[in-house]
Amino acid sequence: MKIKKPPHILVIHLKRFKYIEQLGRYKKLSYRVVFPLELKLSNTMEDADSEYSLFAVVVHVGSGPNHGHYISLVKSHNHWLFFDDENVEMIDESAVQTFFGSAQEYSSNTDHGYILFYESLGASSKS
């Protein structure tokens, strides 16, 4: 499948919850998903030069699907900002990596990237 015209904003939803039939409930999947700051979609786009830059991440904080909290990371004017309700602070770009997920299945880290927002770097999608 090829995408004829790449979107200006690309939204990627990471499936972080799975129904476990033996338990009769959903479980949060905390596995590590390394999402790049720059994304190239050359295999799925007719325009082989389609490039995107990550500009926002919605993070789910919590161990299960029925409870938790959402925070956001947003890139504005080449700086990353961390939004947690009324608390806003500037963070280093390398801090975005802490929201990739856990390298081990059982970890105390419950802060995981959930929804990724990329903006096209190409002029062709801005028309």
JSON list of C-alpha atoms in Angstrom, two decimals:
[
{"chain": "A", "resi": 1, "resn": "MET", "atom": "CA", "xyz": [0.00, 0.00, 0.00]},
{"chain": "A", "resi": 2, "resn": "LYS", "atom": "CA", "xyz": [1.28, 3.47, -0.89]},
{"chain": "A", "resi": 3, "resn": "ILE", "atom": "CA", "xyz": [0.09, 6.80, 0.43]},
{"chain": "A", "resi": 4, "resn": "LYS", "atom": "CA", "xyz": [-0.32, 9.19, -2.50]},
{"chain": "A", "resi": 5, "resn": "LYS", "atom": "CA", "xyz": [-0.15, 12.46, -0.63]},
{"chain": "A", "resi": 6, "resn": "PRO", "atom": "CA", "xyz": [1.57, 12.52, 2.75]},
{"chain": "A", "resi": 7, "resn": "PRO", "atom": "CA", "xyz": [-0.29, 14.35, 5.51]},
{"chain": "A", "resi": 8, "resn": "HIS", "atom": "CA", "xyz": [1.14, 17.54, 6.95]},
{"chain": "A", "resi": 9, "resn": "ILE", "atom": "CA", "xyz": [0.60, 16.16, 10.47]},
{"chain": "A", "resi": 10, "resn": "LEU", "atom": "CA", "xyz": [1.12, 12.42, 11.04]},
{"chain": "A", "resi": 11, "resn": "VAL", "atom": "CA", "xyz": [-0.37, 10.97, 14.23]},
{"chain": "A", "resi": 12, "resn": "ILE", "atom": "CA", "xyz": [0.80, 7.54, 15.41]},
{"chain": "A", "resi": 13, "resn": "HIS", "atom": "CA", "xyz": [-1.09, 5.76, 18.18]},
{"chain": "A", "resi": 14, "resn": "LEU", "atom": "CA", "xyz": [0.98, 3.11, 19.97]},
{"chain": "A", "resi": 15, "resn": "LYS", "atom": "CA", "xyz": [-1.21, 0.25, 21.17]},
{"chain": "A", "resi": 16, "resn": "ARG", "atom": "CA", "xyz": [-0.16, 0.12, 24.83]},
{"chain": "A", "resi": 17, "resn": "PHE", "atom": "CA", "xyz": [-3.07, -2.01, 26.09]},
{"chain": "A", "resi": 18, "resn": "LYS", "atom": "CA", "xyz": [-3.94, -5.64, 25.34]},
{"chain": "A", "resi": 19, "resn": "TYR", "atom": "CA", "xyz": [-6.86, -7.78, 26.42]},
{"chain": "A", "resi": 20, "resn": "ILE", "atom": "CA", "xyz": [-5.61, -10.84, 28.33]},
{"chain": "A", "resi": 21, "resn": "GLU", "atom": "CA", "xyz": [-8.29, -13.50, 28.03]},
{"chain": "A", "resi": 22, "resn": "GLN", "atom": "CA", "xyz": [-6.98, -15.59, 30.97]},
{"chain": "A", "resi": 23, "resn": "LEU", "atom": "CA", "xyz": [-7.26, -12.56, 33.25]},
{"chain": "A", "resi": 24, "resn": "GLY", "atom": "CA", "xyz": [-10.49, -11.25, 31.74]},
{"chain": "A", "resi": 25, "resn": "ARG", "atom": "CA", "xyz": [-9.12, -7.71, 31.57]},
{"chain": "A", "resi": 26, "resn": "TYR", "atom": "CA", "xyz": [-6.81, -5.35, 29.75]},
{"chain": "A", "resi": 27, "resn": "LYS", "atom": "CA", "xyz": [-3.14, -5.07, 30.64]},
{"chain": "A", "resi": 28, "resn": "LYS", "atom": "CA", "xyz": [-0.78, -2.20, 29.92]},
{"chain": "A", "resi": 29, "resn": "LEU", "atom": "CA", "xyz": [2.07, -3.12, 27.60]},
{"chain": "A", "resi": 30, "resn": "SER", "atom": "CA", "xyz": [5.21, -1.42, 28.81]},
{"chain": "A", "resi": 31, "resn": "TYR", "atom": "CA", "xyz": [7.64, -2.77, 26.21]},
{"chain": "A", "resi": 32, "resn": "ARG", "atom": "CA", "xyz": [10.20, -0.42, 24.73]},
{"chain": "A", "resi": 33, "resn": "VAL", "atom": "CA", "xyz": [9.22, 1.39, 21.51]},
{"chain": "A", "resi": 34, "resn": "VAL", "atom": "CA", "xyz": [12.01, 3.62, 20.24]},
{"chain": "A", "resi": 35, "resn": "PHE", "atom": "CA", "xyz": [10.31, 6.39, 18.30]},
{"chain": "A", "resi": 36, "resn": "PRO", "atom": "CA", "xyz": [12.66, 8.56, 16.27]},
{"chain": "A", "resi": 37, "resn": "LEU", "atom": "CA", "xyz": [12.83, 12.34, 16.46]},
{"chain": "A", "resi": 38, "resn": "GLU", "atom": "CA", "xyz": [13.14, 12.36, 12.66]},
{"chain": "A", "resi": 39, "resn": "LEU", "atom": "CA", "xyz": [11.05, 9.86, 10.68]},
{"chain": "A", "resi": 40, "resn": "LYS", "atom": "CA", "xyz": [11.40, 8.85, 7.01]},
{"chain": "A", "resi": 41, "resn": "LEU", "atom": "CA", "xyz": [8.54, 6.99, 5.34]},
{"chain": "A", "resi": 42, "resn": "SER", "atom": "CA", "xyz": [10.19, 6.15, 2.02]},
{"chain": "A", "resi": 43, "resn": "ASN", "atom": "CA", "xyz": [8.67, 2.63, 1.76]},
{"chain": "A", "resi": 44, "resn": "THR", "atom": "CA", "xyz": [5.06, 3.70, 2.24]},
{"chain": "A", "resi": 45, "resn": "MET", "atom": "CA", "xyz": [4.85, 6.99, 0.37]},
{"chain": "A", "resi": 46, "resn": "GLU", "atom": "CA", "xyz": [4.85, 7.66, -3.37]},
{"chain": "A", "resi": 47, "resn": "ASP", "atom": "CA", "xyz": [6.98, 10.69, -2.52]},
{"chain": "A", "resi": 48, "resn": "ALA", "atom": "CA", "xyz": [10.15, 8.88, -1.41]},
{"chain": "A", "resi": 49, "resn": "ASP", "atom": "CA", "xyz": [11.46, 12.04, 0.26]},
{"chain": "A", "resi": 50, "resn": "SER", "atom": "CA", "xyz": [8.71, 12.19, 2.90]},
{"chain": "A", "resi": 51, "resn": "GLU", "atom": "CA", "xyz": [10.35, 13.20, 6.16]},
{"chain": "A", "resi": 52, "resn": "TYR", "atom": "CA", "xyz": [8.77, 14.08, 9.47]},
{"chain": "A", "resi": 53, "resn": "SER", "atom": "CA", "xyz": [9.91, 15.64, 12.72]},
{"chain": "A", "resi": 54, "resn": "LEU", "atom": "CA", "xyz": [8.47, 14.67, 16.10]},
{"chain": "A", "resi": 55, "resn": "PHE", "atom": "CA", "xyz": [6.87, 17.69, 17.74]},
{"chain": "A", "resi": 56, "resn": "ALA", "atom": "CA", "xyz": [4.63, 16.23, 20.47]},
{"chain": "A", "resi": 57, "resn": "VAL", "atom": "CA", "xyz": [4.13, 13.10, 22.55]},
{"chain": "A", "resi": 58, "resn": "VAL", "atom": "CA", "xyz": [1.20, 12.17, 24.78]},
{"chain": "A", "resi": 59, "resn": "VAL", "atom": "CA", "xyz": [2.48, 9.99, 27.63]},
{"chain": "A", "resi": 60, "resn": "HIS", "atom": "CA", "xyz": [0.39, 7.61, 29.74]},
{"chain": "A", "resi": 61, "resn": "VAL", "atom": "CA", "xyz": [1.57, 7.46, 33.35]},
{"chain": "A", "resi": 62, "resn": "GLY", "atom": "CA", "xyz": [0.21, 4.47, 35.23]},
{"chain": "A", "resi": 63, "resn": "SER", "atom": "CA", "xyz": [0.23, 0.71, 35.37]},
{"chain": "A", "resi": 64, "resn": "GLY", "atom": "CA", "xyz": [-3.19, -0.04, 33.90]},
{"chain": "A", "resi": 65, "resn": "PRO", "atom": "CA", "xyz": [-5.72, 1.09, 31.31]},
{"chain": "A", "resi": 66, "resn": "ASN", "atom": "CA", "xyz": [-8.45, 2.02, 33.80]},
{"chain": "A", "resi": 67, "resn": "HIS", "atom": "CA", "xyz": [-6.40, 4.44, 35.82]},
{"chain": "A", "resi": 68, "resn": "GLY", "atom": "CA", "xyz": [-3.45, 6.73, 35.35]},
{"chain": "A", "resi": 69, "resn": "HIS", "atom": "CA", "xyz": [-2.60, 10.19, 34.18]},
{"chain": "A", "resi": 70, "resn": "TYR", "atom": "CA", "xyz": [-1.62, 11.82, 30.91]},
{"chain": "A", "resi": 71, "resn": "ILE", "atom": "CA", "xyz": [1.24, 14.25, 30.41]},
{"chain": "A", "resi": 72, "resn": "SER", "atom": "CA", "xyz": [2.54, 15.86, 27.22]},
{"chain": "A", "resi": 73, "resn": "LEU", "atom": "CA", "xyz": [5.87, 16.71, 25.69]},
{"chain": "A", "resi": 74, "resn": "VAL", "atom": "CA", "xyz": [5.77, 19.46, 23.07]},
{"chain": "A", "resi": 75, "resn": "LYS", "atom": "CA", "xyz": [8.54, 20.91, 20.93]},
{"chain": "A", "resi": 76, "resn": "SER", "atom": "CA", "xyz": [8.15, 24.66, 20.51]},
{"chain": "A", "resi": 77, "resn": "HIS", "atom": "CA", "xyz": [10.75, 27.01, 19.01]},
{"chain": "A", "resi": 78, "resn": "ASN", "atom": "CA", "xyz": [13.35, 24.20, 19.05]},
{"chain": "A", "resi": 79, "resn": "HIS", "atom": "CA", "xyz": [12.86, 23.54, 22.79]},
{"chain": "A", "resi": 80, "resn": "TRP", "atom": "CA", "xyz": [11.05, 20.63, 24.42]},
{"chain": "A", "resi": 81, "resn": "LEU", "atom": "CA", "xyz": [8.44, 21.46, 27.05]},
{"chain": "A", "resi": 82, "resn": "PHE", "atom": "CA", "xyz": [7.00, 19.06, 29.63]},
{"chain": "A", "resi": 83, "resn": "PHE", "atom": "CA", "xyz": [3.31, 19.64, 30.49]},
{"chain": "A", "resi": 84, "resn": "ASP", "atom": "CA", "xyz": [1.80, 18.03, 33.60]},
{"chain": "A", "resi": 85, "resn": "ASP", "atom": "CA", "xyz": [-1.47, 19.80, 34.43]},
{"chain": "A", "resi": 86, "resn": "GLU", "atom": "CA", "xyz": [-0.47, 23.29, 35.58]},
{"chain": "A", "resi": 87, "resn": "ASN", "atom": "CA", "xyz": [3.24, 22.41, 35.79]},
{"chain": "A", "resi": 88, "resn": "VAL", "atom": "CA", "xyz": [5.26, 23.31, 32.69]},
{"chain": "A", "resi": 89, "resn": "GLU", "atom": "CA", "xyz": [9.02, 23.02, 32.45]},
{"chain": "A", "resi": 90, "resn": "MET", "atom": "CA", "xyz": [11.67, 22.97, 29.75]},
{"chain": "A", "resi": 91, "resn": "ILE", "atom": "CA", "xyz": [13.42, 19.63, 29.28]},
{"chain": "A", "resi": 92, "resn": "ASP", "atom": "CA", "xyz": [16.43, 18.49, 27.31]},
{"chain": "A", "resi": 93, "resn": "GLU", "atom": "CA", "xyz": [15.73, 16.70, 24.02]},
{"chain": "A", "resi": 94, "resn": "SER", "atom": "CA", "xyz": [17.47, 13.59, 25.37]},
{"chain": "A", "resi": 95, "resn": "ALA", "atom": "CA", "xyz": [14.77, 13.34, 28.09]},
{"chain": "A", "resi": 96, "resn": "VAL", "atom": "CA", "xyz": [12.25, 12.32, 25.40]},
{"chain": "A", "resi": 97, "resn": "GLN", "atom": "CA", "xyz": [14.00, 8.91, 25.36]},
{"chain": "A", "resi": 98, "resn": "THR", "atom": "CA", "xyz": [12.88, 8.20, 28.92]},
{"chain": "A", "resi": 99, "resn": "PHE", "atom": "CA", "xyz": [9.34, 7.72, 27.55]},
{"chain": "A", "resi": 100, "resn": "PHE", "atom": "CA", "xyz": [10.26, 4.93, 25.08]},
{"chain": "A", "resi": 101, "resn": "GLY", "atom": "CA", "xyz": [9.10, 2.28, 27.55]},
{"chain": "A", "resi": 102, "resn": "SER", "atom": "CA", "xyz": [10.81, -0.43, 29.54]},
{"chain": "A", "resi": 103, "resn": "ALA", "atom": "CA", "xyz": [13.54, -2.75, 28.32]},
{"chain": "A", "resi": 104, "resn": "GLN", "atom": "CA", "xyz": [12.20, -5.38, 30.74]},
{"chain": "A", "resi": 105, "resn": "GLU", "atom": "CA", "xyz": [8.60, -6.59, 30.96]},
{"chain": "A", "resi": 106, "resn": "TYR", "atom": "CA", "xyz": [8.29, -5.82, 34.67]},
{"chain": "A", "resi": 107, "resn": "SER", "atom": "CA", "xyz": [9.65, -2.41, 35.52]},
{"chain": "A", "resi": 108, "resn": "SER", "atom": "CA", "xyz": [8.82, 0.38, 37.95]},
{"chain": "A", "resi": 109, "resn": "ASN", "atom": "CA", "xyz": [8.79, 2.83, 35.01]},
{"chain": "A", "resi": 110, "resn": "THR", "atom": "CA", "xyz": [5.13, 3.41, 34.08]},
{"chain": "A", "resi": 111, "resn": "ASP", "atom": "CA", "xyz": [5.62, 6.51, 31.88]},
{"chain": "A", "resi": 112, "resn": "HIS", "atom": "CA", "xyz": [5.26, 5.46, 28.25]},
{"chain": "A", "resi": 113, "resn": "GLY", "atom": "CA", "xyz": [4.81, 7.33, 24.99]},
{"chain": "A", "resi": 114, "resn": "TYR", "atom": "CA", "xyz": [1.27, 6.66, 23.77]},
{"chain": "A", "resi": 115, "resn": "ILE", "atom": "CA", "xyz": [0.43, 9.07, 20.92]},
{"chain": "A", "resi": 116, "resn": "LEU", "atom": "CA", "xyz": [3.12, 10.58, 18.68]},
{"chain": "A", "resi": 117, "resn": "PHE", "atom": "CA", "xyz": [2.70, 13.72, 16.57]},
{"chain": "A", "resi": 118, "resn": "TYR", "atom": "CA", "xyz": [4.99, 14.30, 13.60]},
{"chain": "A", "resi": 119, "resn": "GLU", "atom": "CA", "xyz": [5.09, 17.31, 11.27]},
{"chain": "A", "resi": 120, "resn": "SER", "atom": "CA", "xyz": [6.11, 17.04, 7.64]},
{"chain": "A", "resi": 121, "resn": "LEU", "atom": "CA", "xyz": [9.44, 18.61, 6.74]},
{"chain": "A", "resi": 122, "resn": "GLY", "atom": "CA", "xyz": [8.66, 18.54, 3.01]},
{"chain": "A", "resi": 123, "resn": "ALA", "atom": "CA", "xyz": [7.16, 21.42, 1.09]},
{"chain": "A", "resi": 124, "resn": "SER", "atom": "CA", "xyz": [5.04, 19.06, -1.05]},
{"chain": "A", "resi": 125, "resn": "SER", "atom": "CA", "xyz": [2.58, 18.32, 1.78]},
{"chain": "A", "resi": 126, "resn": "LYS", "atom": "CA", "xyz": [2.20, 21.99, 2.75]},
{"chain": "A", "resi": 127, "resn": "SER", "atom": "CA", "xyz": [0.31, 22.92, -0.41]}
]
